[in-house]
mmCIF file of C-alpha atoms in Angstrom:
data_model
loop_
_atom_site.group_PDB
_atom_site.id
_atom_site.type_symbol
_atom_site.label_atom_id
_atom_site.label_comp_id
_atom_site.label_asym_id
_atom_site.label_seq_id
_atom_site.Cartn_x
_atom_site.Cartn_y
_atom_site.Cartn_z
ATOM 1 C CA MET A 1 -14.086 -3.475 4.323
ATOM 2 C CA PHE A 2 -10.855 -2.334 5.670
ATOM 3 C CA GLU A 3 -9.203 -5.801 8.283
ATOM 4 C CA ASP A 4 -10.392 -7.990 4.837
ATOM 5 C CA LEU A 5 -8.353 -6.276 2.077
ATOM 6 C CA THR A 6 -4.963 -5.974 5.188
ATOM 7 C CA GLN A 7 -5.228 -9.451 6.459
ATOM 8 C CA THR A 8 -5.689 -10.455 3.019
ATOM 9 C CA PRO A 9 -2.301 -11.988 2.024
ATOM 10 C CA GLY A 10 -0.579 -9.614 -0.711
ATOM 11 C CA ALA A 11 2.557 -9.760 -1.799
ATOM 12 C CA PRO A 12 4.997 -7.217 -5.292
ATOM 13 C CA GLY A 13 3.692 -10.418 -7.664
ATOM 14 C CA PHE A 14 1.105 -12.104 -6.299
ATOM 15 C CA GLU A 15 -1.824 -10.009 -5.906
ATOM 16 C CA GLY A 16 -4.239 -12.258 -6.591
ATOM 17 C CA GLN A 17 -5.913 -12.950 -4.116
ATOM 18 C CA VAL A 18 -6.812 -9.259 -3.110
ATOM 19 C CA ARG A 19 -7.841 -8.663 -7.305
ATOM 20 C CA LYS A 20 -10.557 -10.928 -6.303
ATOM 21 C CA VAL A 21 -11.435 -8.960 -2.851
ATOM 22 C CA MET A 22 -10.759 -5.563 -4.855
ATOM 23 C CA HIS A 23 -12.625 -7.046 -7.434
ATOM 24 C CA ALA A 24 -16.255 -8.496 -5.439
ATOM 25 C CA TYR A 25 -15.903 -4.586 -4.326
ATOM 26 C CA LEU A 26 -15.278 -2.451 -6.713
ATOM 27 C CA SER A 27 -18.229 -4.615 -8.717
ATOM 28 C CA ARG A 28 -21.282 -3.488 -6.077
ATOM 29 C CA TYR A 29 -20.791 0.405 -7.382
ATOM 30 C CA THR A 30 -20.319 -0.372 -10.937
ATOM 31 C CA GLU A 31 -20.895 -2.623 -13.727
ATOM 32 C CA GLU A 32 -17.585 -1.171 -16.195
ATOM 33 C CA ILE A 33 -13.828 -3.908 -14.135
ATOM 34 C CA VAL A 34 -10.873 -2.923 -16.396
ATOM 35 C CA HIS A 35 -7.308 -4.707 -15.748
ATOM 36 C CA ASP A 36 -3.837 -3.911 -17.098
ATOM 37 C CA ARG A 37 -1.953 -7.182 -18.048
ATOM 38 C CA LEU A 38 0.059 -6.999 -14.382
ATOM 39 C CA GLY A 39 -2.704 -7.217 -13.073
ATOM 40 C CA SER A 40 -3.903 -3.531 -11.753
ATOM 41 C CA ILE A 41 -8.016 -3.420 -11.473
ATOM 42 C CA PHE A 42 -10.209 -0.593 -11.718
ATOM 43 C CA GLY A 43 -13.232 0.086 -11.933
ATOM 44 C CA VAL A 44 -15.234 2.647 -13.915
ATOM 45 C CA LYS A 45 -17.961 5.309 -12.765
ATOM 46 C CA THR A 46 -18.991 8.218 -16.096
ATOM 47 C CA GLY A 47 -20.259 11.668 -14.937
ATOM 48 C CA ASP A 48 -19.702 13.081 -18.571
ATOM 49 C CA ASP A 49 -18.489 10.759 -21.581
ATOM 50 C CA GLN A 50 -17.146 14.541 -22.255
ATOM 51 C CA GLY A 51 -15.312 15.507 -19.504
ATOM 52 C CA PRO A 52 -11.374 14.227 -18.563
ATOM 53 C CA LYS A 53 -10.243 10.717 -17.457
ATOM 54 C CA VAL A 54 -9.758 11.018 -13.372
ATOM 55 C CA MET A 55 -7.716 8.201 -12.546
ATOM 56 C CA VAL A 56 -7.228 6.932 -8.814
ATOM 57 C CA ALA A 57 -5.388 4.187 -7.720
ATOM 58 C CA GLY A 58 -4.060 3.003 -4.018
ATOM 59 C CA HIS A 59 -1.808 0.032 -4.537
ATOM 60 C CA MET A 60 -2.428 -3.992 -3.785
ATOM 61 C CA ASP A 61 1.564 -5.565 -2.265
ATOM 62 C CA GLU A 62 3.129 -5.181 0.490
ATOM 63 C CA VAL A 63 6.348 -6.063 1.936
ATOM 64 C CA GLY A 64 6.887 -9.702 2.180
ATOM 65 C CA PHE A 65 9.403 -12.314 1.709
ATOM 66 C CA MET A 66 10.038 -15.261 -1.494
ATOM 67 C CA VAL A 67 11.002 -18.464 -0.568
ATOM 68 C CA THR A 68 14.630 -18.835 -2.177
ATOM 69 C CA LYS A 69 15.910 -22.399 -0.724
ATOM 70 C CA ILE A 70 14.839 -25.231 1.227
ATOM 71 C CA THR A 71 17.634 -26.345 3.922
ATOM 72 C CA ALA A 72 18.098 -30.314 4.931
ATOM 73 C CA GLU A 73 16.132 -29.829 7.151
ATOM 74 C CA GLY A 74 13.346 -28.211 6.900
ATOM 75 C CA PHE A 75 13.948 -24.474 7.143
ATOM 76 C CA LEU A 76 13.005 -21.507 4.467
ATOM 77 C CA LYS A 77 15.549 -19.641 3.426
ATOM 78 C CA PHE A 78 14.121 -16.389 1.807
ATOM 79 C CA GLN A 79 14.605 -12.788 -0.039
ATOM 80 C CA THR A 80 12.940 -9.590 0.693
ATOM 81 C CA LEU A 81 10.009 -8.057 -1.167
ATOM 82 C CA GLY A 82 10.025 -4.491 -1.348
ATOM 83 C CA GLY A 83 12.048 -2.419 1.532
ATOM 84 C CA TRP A 84 12.680 -4.238 5.043
ATOM 85 C CA TRP A 85 14.645 -2.505 7.782
ATOM 86 C CA SER A 86 16.475 -6.059 8.770
ATOM 87 C CA GLN A 87 16.233 -5.314 12.830
ATOM 88 C CA VAL A 88 12.177 -5.449 12.746
ATOM 89 C CA LEU A 89 12.486 -8.864 11.266
ATOM 90 C CA LEU A 90 13.731 -11.683 13.617
ATOM 91 C CA ALA A 91 11.188 -13.058 15.815
ATOM 92 C CA GLN A 92 8.892 -11.610 14.205
ATOM 93 C CA ARG A 93 5.310 -14.252 13.103
ATOM 94 C CA VAL A 94 4.789 -15.221 8.910
ATOM 95 C CA ASP A 95 2.428 -17.261 6.303
ATOM 96 C CA VAL A 96 3.941 -18.468 4.182
ATOM 97 C CA ILE A 97 1.743 -19.226 1.146
ATOM 98 C CA THR A 98 1.805 -22.914 -1.038
ATOM 99 C CA ARG A 99 0.729 -22.241 -4.585
ATOM 100 C CA GLN A 100 -2.483 -24.162 -3.482
ATOM 101 C CA GLY A 101 -3.785 -20.683 -0.961
ATOM 102 C CA LYS A 102 -2.716 -22.405 1.972
ATOM 103 C CA ARG A 103 -1.828 -20.036 4.849
ATOM 104 C CA ILE A 104 1.368 -21.616 7.222
ATOM 105 C CA PRO A 105 2.606 -20.872 10.351
ATOM 106 C CA GLY A 106 5.833 -19.925 10.388
ATOM 107 C CA VAL A 107 8.194 -17.139 12.140
ATOM 108 C CA ILE A 108 11.887 -15.673 11.229
ATOM 109 C CA GLY A 109 14.148 -17.707 13.211
ATOM 110 C CA SER A 110 16.193 -15.982 16.528
ATOM 111 C CA ILE A 111 19.158 -16.387 17.796
ATOM 112 C CA PRO A 112 18.387 -17.018 22.154
ATOM 113 C CA PRO A 113 21.198 -14.723 23.918
ATOM 114 C CA HIS A 114 22.430 -17.729 25.719
ATOM 115 C CA LEU A 115 23.421 -18.610 22.637
ATOM 116 C CA LEU A 116 25.035 -15.566 21.031
ATOM 117 C CA ASN A 117 29.227 -14.001 22.084
ATOM 118 C CA GLU A 118 29.584 -11.299 23.604
ATOM 119 C CA ASP A 119 30.837 -10.494 19.873
ATOM 120 C CA ARG A 120 27.441 -11.130 17.597
ATOM 121 C CA ARG A 121 25.636 -10.050 20.266
ATOM 122 C CA ARG A 122 26.609 -6.634 19.591
ATOM 123 C CA LYS A 123 26.019 -6.686 15.146
ATOM 124 C CA PRO A 124 23.338 -6.498 13.462
ATOM 125 C CA VAL A 125 21.897 -9.736 11.399
ATOM 126 C CA ASP A 126 22.180 -10.100 7.688
ATOM 127 C CA LEU A 127 19.336 -10.799 5.605
ATOM 128 C CA ASP A 128 21.721 -13.589 4.211
ATOM 129 C CA GLN A 129 21.756 -15.372 7.183
ATOM 130 C CA MET A 130 17.647 -15.293 8.104
ATOM 131 C CA PHE A 131 15.738 -18.275 7.722
ATOM 132 C CA ILE A 132 11.880 -18.834 8.652
ATOM 133 C CA ASP A 133 10.609 -21.782 10.538
ATOM 134 C CA ILE A 134 7.909 -23.951 10.355
ATOM 135 C CA GLY A 135 8.400 -26.314 12.307
ATOM 136 C CA ALA A 136 8.256 -28.426 10.014
ATOM 137 C CA LYS A 137 10.845 -31.865 10.728
ATOM 138 C CA ASN A 138 12.970 -31.268 6.739
ATOM 139 C CA GLU A 139 13.465 -30.731 3.146
ATOM 140 C CA GLU A 140 10.633 -33.475 2.849
ATOM 141 C CA GLN A 141 8.145 -33.118 4.302
ATOM 142 C CA VAL A 142 8.363 -28.806 3.328
ATOM 143 C CA ILE A 143 7.167 -30.014 -0.211
ATOM 144 C CA GLU A 144 4.657 -31.991 1.257
ATOM 145 C CA TRP A 145 3.171 -29.586 3.018
ATOM 146 C CA GLY A 146 3.246 -27.609 -0.586
ATOM 147 C CA ILE A 147 5.964 -24.764 -0.510
ATOM 148 C CA ARG A 148 8.596 -25.015 -3.640
ATOM 149 C CA PRO A 149 11.083 -21.900 -3.857
ATOM 150 C CA GLY A 150 9.187 -19.373 -5.649
ATOM 151 C CA ASP A 151 5.967 -18.961 -3.081
ATOM 152 C CA PHE A 152 5.691 -15.813 -1.359
ATOM 153 C CA ALA A 153 5.490 -15.290 2.519
ATOM 154 C CA VAL A 154 3.362 -12.118 4.185
ATOM 155 C CA PRO A 155 3.906 -10.620 7.919
ATOM 156 C CA HIS A 156 0.996 -11.859 10.067
ATOM 157 C CA CYS A 157 -0.731 -9.172 12.751
ATOM 158 C CA PRO A 158 -4.906 -9.497 13.121
ATOM 159 C CA PHE A 159 -6.331 -7.074 12.611
ATOM 160 C CA VAL A 160 -6.967 -5.370 16.008
ATOM 161 C CA GLU A 161 -9.553 -1.491 17.581
ATOM 162 C CA MET A 162 -6.611 -0.053 19.804
ATOM 163 C CA GLU A 163 -8.423 1.408 23.339
ATOM 164 C CA GLY A 164 -10.045 3.615 22.800
ATOM 165 C CA GLY A 165 -11.530 2.989 19.716
ATOM 166 C CA THR A 166 -10.040 5.802 16.727
ATOM 167 C CA ARG A 167 -6.637 4.032 16.065
ATOM 168 C CA LEU A 168 -6.702 0.526 13.984
ATOM 169 C CA MET A 169 -3.636 -1.798 13.718
ATOM 170 C CA SER A 170 -3.284 -4.637 11.564
ATOM 171 C CA LYS A 171 -0.420 -5.596 8.835
ATOM 172 C CA ALA A 172 -0.428 -3.637 5.401
ATOM 173 C CA TRP A 173 -2.183 -0.220 5.636
ATOM 174 C CA ASP A 174 0.729 0.228 3.452
ATOM 175 C CA ASN A 175 -1.574 0.197 0.811
ATOM 176 C CA ARG A 176 -4.932 -1.841 0.940
ATOM 177 C CA PHE A 177 -5.543 1.717 2.535
ATOM 178 C CA GLY A 178 -5.623 3.909 -0.828
ATOM 179 C CA CYS A 179 -7.093 0.057 -1.999
ATOM 180 C CA GLY A 180 -9.750 0.965 0.962
ATOM 181 C CA ILE A 181 -9.814 4.262 -0.883
ATOM 182 C CA ALA A 182 -10.335 3.392 -3.952
ATOM 183 C CA ILE A 183 -13.906 1.491 -3.520
ATOM 184 C CA GLU A 184 -15.340 3.944 -0.743
ATOM 185 C CA LEU A 185 -14.540 7.064 -3.402
ATOM 186 C CA LEU A 186 -16.429 4.831 -5.870
ATOM 187 C CA GLU A 187 -19.504 4.201 -3.429
ATOM 188 C CA GLY A 188 -19.154 7.814 -2.515
ATOM 189 C CA LEU A 189 -19.843 9.357 -6.019
ATOM 190 C CA GLN A 190 -23.022 7.471 -6.296
ATOM 191 C CA ARG A 191 -25.298 8.499 -7.553
ATOM 192 C CA VAL A 192 -23.514 12.116 -6.995
ATOM 193 C CA PRO A 193 -23.364 14.026 -10.627
ATOM 194 C CA HIS A 194 -19.578 15.272 -11.364
ATOM 195 C CA PRO A 195 -18.061 16.714 -14.480
ATOM 196 C CA ASN A 196 -14.959 13.893 -15.467
ATOM 197 C CA ILE A 197 -14.652 9.784 -16.299
ATOM 198 C CA VAL A 198 -12.890 8.180 -12.954
ATOM 199 C CA TYR A 199 -11.457 5.322 -13.040
ATOM 200 C CA SER A 200 -10.898 3.745 -9.692
ATOM 201 C CA GLY A 201 -8.849 1.182 -7.866
ATOM 202 C CA ALA A 202 -5.326 0.012 -7.229
ATOM 203 C CA THR A 203 -2.058 -1.310 -9.215
ATOM 204 C CA VAL A 204 0.567 -4.800 -8.829
ATOM 205 C CA GLN A 205 4.189 -4.148 -7.810
ATOM 206 C CA GLU A 206 4.236 -0.432 -7.036
ATOM 207 C CA GLU A 207 6.394 -1.953 -3.838
ATOM 208 C CA VAL A 208 9.451 -3.407 -6.467
ATOM 209 C CA GLY A 209 9.852 0.250 -8.236
ATOM 210 C CA LEU A 210 6.550 1.435 -9.171
ATOM 211 C CA ARG A 211 5.534 -1.024 -11.616
ATOM 212 C CA GLY A 212 2.457 -1.603 -12.414
ATOM 213 C CA ALA A 213 1.367 1.913 -12.042
ATOM 214 C CA GLY A 214 3.202 2.032 -15.670
ATOM 215 C CA THR A 215 0.768 -0.183 -17.048
ATOM 216 C CA ALA A 216 -2.159 1.299 -15.005
ATOM 217 C CA ALA A 217 -1.397 4.895 -16.527
ATOM 218 C CA ASN A 218 -0.794 2.771 -20.335
ATOM 219 C CA LEU A 219 -4.153 0.884 -21.135
ATOM 220 C CA ILE A 220 -5.919 4.365 -19.172
ATOM 221 C CA ASN A 221 -3.830 6.790 -20.407
ATOM 222 C CA PRO A 222 -5.566 9.402 -17.866
ATOM 223 C CA ASP A 223 -5.654 13.151 -17.640
ATOM 224 C CA ILE A 224 -5.220 13.339 -14.019
ATOM 225 C CA PHE A 225 -3.864 10.878 -11.743
ATOM 226 C CA LEU A 226 -4.880 10.749 -7.577
ATOM 227 C CA ALA A 227 -2.462 8.337 -6.265
ATOM 228 C CA VAL A 228 -3.760 7.034 -2.442
ATOM 229 C CA ASP A 229 -1.145 5.589 -0.195
ATOM 230 C CA CYS A 230 0.404 5.784 2.971
ATOM 231 C CA GLY A 231 3.455 7.410 4.741
ATOM 232 C CA PRO A 232 5.407 7.299 7.517
ATOM 233 C CA ALA A 233 4.739 9.240 10.239
ATOM 234 C CA GLY A 234 6.559 11.129 12.429
ATOM 235 C CA ASP A 235 5.750 11.949 15.236
ATOM 236 C CA ILE A 236 7.497 9.225 17.480
ATOM 237 C CA PRO A 237 9.894 8.954 19.508
ATOM 238 C CA GLY A 238 12.776 8.436 17.769
ATOM 239 C CA VAL A 239 12.280 10.788 14.748
ATOM 240 C CA TYR A 240 13.737 14.049 15.109
ATOM 241 C CA ASP A 241 12.445 17.424 12.284
ATOM 242 C CA GLY A 242 9.419 13.809 11.168
ATOM 243 C CA PHE A 243 6.382 15.059 8.638
ATOM 244 C CA GLY A 244 3.110 13.476 9.017
ATOM 245 C CA ARG A 245 0.878 12.648 12.517
ATOM 246 C CA ILE A 246 -1.487 10.345 13.268
ATOM 247 C CA GLY A 247 -5.016 12.096 13.581
ATOM 248 C CA LYS A 248 -4.053 15.360 12.208
ATOM 249 C CA GLY A 249 -5.594 14.672 8.924
ATOM 250 C CA VAL A 250 -4.703 14.286 4.835
ATOM 251 C CA LEU A 251 -1.261 14.614 4.224
ATOM 252 C CA ILE A 252 -0.949 16.450 1.206
ATOM 253 C CA ARG A 253 2.886 15.305 -0.540
ATOM 254 C CA ILE A 254 4.197 18.488 -2.465
ATOM 255 C CA TYR A 255 7.810 16.292 -2.721
ATOM 256 C CA ASP A 256 9.536 12.742 -2.872
ATOM 257 C CA ARG A 257 12.031 11.125 -4.588
ATOM 258 C CA THR A 258 10.086 10.194 -7.092
ATOM 259 C CA MET A 259 7.441 13.968 -8.124
ATOM 260 C CA ILE A 260 7.536 17.153 -6.953
ATOM 261 C CA THR A 261 3.849 18.156 -7.033
ATOM 262 C CA LEU A 262 3.314 20.699 -9.837
ATOM 263 C CA PRO A 263 2.371 24.164 -7.692
ATOM 264 C CA GLY A 264 -1.376 23.919 -10.078
ATOM 265 C CA MET A 265 -1.935 21.055 -9.038
ATOM 266 C CA ARG A 266 -1.225 21.254 -5.181
ATOM 267 C CA ASP A 267 -2.935 24.789 -5.220
ATOM 268 C CA PHE A 268 -5.544 22.462 -5.824
ATOM 269 C CA LEU A 269 -5.199 20.772 -3.957
ATOM 270 C CA LEU A 270 -4.488 23.017 -0.791
ATOM 271 C CA ASP A 271 -7.804 24.460 -2.211
ATOM 272 C CA THR A 272 -10.535 21.845 -2.437
ATOM 273 C CA ALA A 273 -9.516 20.970 1.476
ATOM 274 C CA GLU A 274 -9.342 24.815 3.092
ATOM 275 C CA SER A 275 -12.666 25.222 1.376
ATOM 276 C CA GLU A 276 -14.467 21.533 2.398
ATOM 277 C CA ASN A 277 -13.157 22.303 5.952
ATOM 278 C CA ILE A 278 -10.666 19.593 5.369
ATOM 279 C CA PRO A 279 -7.832 18.917 7.328
ATOM 280 C CA TYR A 280 -4.875 18.250 5.630
ATOM 281 C CA GLN A 281 -0.912 17.952 6.285
ATOM 282 C CA PHE A 282 1.733 18.698 4.217
ATOM 283 C CA PHE A 283 3.713 15.638 3.702
ATOM 284 C CA VAL A 284 8.040 15.630 2.390
ATOM 285 C CA SER A 285 9.493 12.886 1.875
ATOM 286 C CA GLN A 286 13.267 10.512 0.350
ATOM 287 C CA GLY A 287 10.772 7.409 -0.380
ATOM 288 C CA GLY A 288 7.319 7.411 -4.030
ATOM 289 C CA THR A 289 4.879 6.660 -4.924
ATOM 290 C CA ASP A 290 2.942 5.495 -8.002
ATOM 291 C CA ALA A 291 2.494 8.596 -9.394
ATOM 292 C CA GLY A 292 5.969 9.156 -9.666
ATOM 293 C CA ARG A 293 5.489 6.358 -12.141
ATOM 294 C CA VAL A 294 2.538 8.174 -13.558
ATOM 295 C CA HIS A 295 3.471 11.842 -13.906
ATOM 296 C CA VAL A 296 6.277 11.132 -16.155
ATOM 297 C CA ILE A 297 4.194 8.509 -19.023
ATOM 298 C CA GLY A 298 3.310 9.151 -22.478
ATOM 299 C CA ASN A 299 3.813 13.181 -22.921
ATOM 300 C CA GLY A 300 3.302 14.055 -19.058
ATOM 301 C CA ILE A 301 -0.032 13.084 -16.547
ATOM 302 C CA PRO A 302 -0.177 15.978 -13.634
ATOM 303 C CA SER A 303 -0.644 13.991 -10.989
ATOM 304 C CA ALA A 304 -0.296 13.526 -7.102
ATOM 305 C CA THR A 305 -0.621 12.317 -3.282
ATOM 306 C CA ILE A 306 -2.549 12.271 -1.250
ATOM 307 C CA GLY A 307 -3.130 10.324 1.947
ATOM 308 C CA ILE A 308 -2.376 9.123 5.500
ATOM 309 C CA CYS A 309 0.682 7.613 7.790
ATOM 310 C CA GLY A 310 0.934 5.102 9.829
ATOM 311 C CA ARG A 311 3.324 4.174 12.759
ATOM 312 C CA TYR A 312 5.864 1.868 11.773
ATOM 313 C CA ILE A 313 4.729 0.969 7.967
ATOM 314 C CA HIS A 314 7.015 -1.330 6.161
ATOM 315 C CA SER A 315 7.314 -3.968 9.434
ATOM 316 C CA HIS A 316 4.344 -6.450 10.402
ATOM 317 C CA ALA A 317 2.116 -3.851 12.868
ATOM 318 C CA THR A 318 0.769 -0.514 11.633
ATOM 319 C CA ILE A 319 -0.917 1.921 13.454
ATOM 320 C CA VAL A 320 -3.469 4.323 11.400
ATOM 321 C CA ASP A 321 -6.381 6.369 13.366
ATOM 322 C CA LYS A 322 -9.922 6.267 11.870
ATOM 323 C CA GLU A 323 -11.244 10.127 10.804
ATOM 324 C CA ASP A 324 -7.936 10.503 8.689
ATOM 325 C CA ILE A 325 -9.066 7.592 6.758
ATOM 326 C CA GLU A 326 -12.490 9.212 6.826
ATOM 327 C CA ALA A 327 -11.037 12.434 5.862
ATOM 328 C CA THR A 328 -8.999 10.632 2.589
ATOM 329 C CA LYS A 329 -12.958 9.607 1.323
ATOM 330 C CA VAL A 330 -14.060 13.178 1.759
ATOM 331 C CA PHE A 331 -11.444 14.904 0.476
ATOM 332 C CA ALA A 332 -11.141 12.393 -2.649
ATOM 333 C CA VAL A 333 -14.303 12.774 -3.313
ATOM 334 C CA ALA A 334 -14.378 16.490 -3.569
ATOM 335 C CA LEU A 335 -11.409 15.944 -5.671
ATOM 336 C CA VAL A 336 -13.024 14.476 -8.176
ATOM 337 C CA LYS A 337 -15.909 16.422 -7.865
ATOM 338 C CA ARG A 338 -14.350 19.447 -8.748
ATOM 339 C CA LEU A 339 -12.191 17.942 -11.441
ATOM 340 C CA ASP A 340 -13.187 19.718 -15.208
ATOM 341 C CA ARG A 341 -12.186 20.163 -17.847
ATOM 342 C CA SER A 342 -10.973 23.737 -17.115
ATOM 343 C CA VAL A 343 -10.105 22.671 -14.145
ATOM 344 C CA VAL A 344 -7.179 20.675 -15.797
ATOM 345 C CA GLU A 345 -6.158 23.207 -18.349
ATOM 346 C CA SER A 346 -5.287 25.063 -14.014
ATOM 347 C CA ILE A 347 -3.696 22.933 -12.567
ATOM 348 C CA LEU A 348 -1.802 22.465 -16.364
ATOM 349 C CA GLY A 349 -1.051 25.988 -16.046
ATOM 350 C CA TRP A 350 -3.384 26.984 -18.862
#
């Protein structure tokens, strides 16, 4: 399932293929599936129809690119979709997705050092100077292959189980991981009593401003929201005072630039993790998640972000740990099984 999810292309605003995969998996565990009009999708499972509504969401979009221009020579100029650092782009492979869904392989061009003077070697390349080379002879051939301005591209990185068997590398763990947990949550609740109505699925356009989270929350109007996301690992050389180490358990996010987790929600998460012996770690970030949008919808929706950390997110290849994924699934199921009306009120502090 995670290979299907991570390898399916879906840049912000172009999540259609991922949504089809989500629908196929969600349909295994529920007959009721709801959508908003931007494309977010959720499976519904009712434990107690008088209980609170619990919304759990990953996001379907991955950081990617949009084709903005085709040059006369057949190169593609592009716009980034989501947060990219320009230094991770040059000489990386991409797949350009035509409007018919065909994948056209390409590479972000890089000038060899032999052709650079000393001044250019010392300067980073600006995004507006970059281009994608798909091997075309000219503009006419690009058009013949079905590519137009407005089409999208995504990183190319196969799904790989790494040496030792405990870690996985792929593109798009941010955040097909959360999509997979949303599916596995519904699977984990099969024939299991829970005191609420669960809406578990994924939003669109998170990487460009948490957009789908707002429309999805307006559709569902939940009492509680849990974002499930993949954050940056802080355990690599060159990172000082970073949060999150892969293989060390679930991330419980207590602060980011979009949300401060309510004390009652924080305590609920910690009490659950400790009573269920689920390994966890605190996480603080300058980024944001869908919880940052959902918690200010309507008259306020108590929200939290749980998940894992991945090395090298927002690049072509991310490494995650299998045990972290499994711990998050167990944690999500445990949280939902506890979320009755009285727990929601205690989170609010009433």
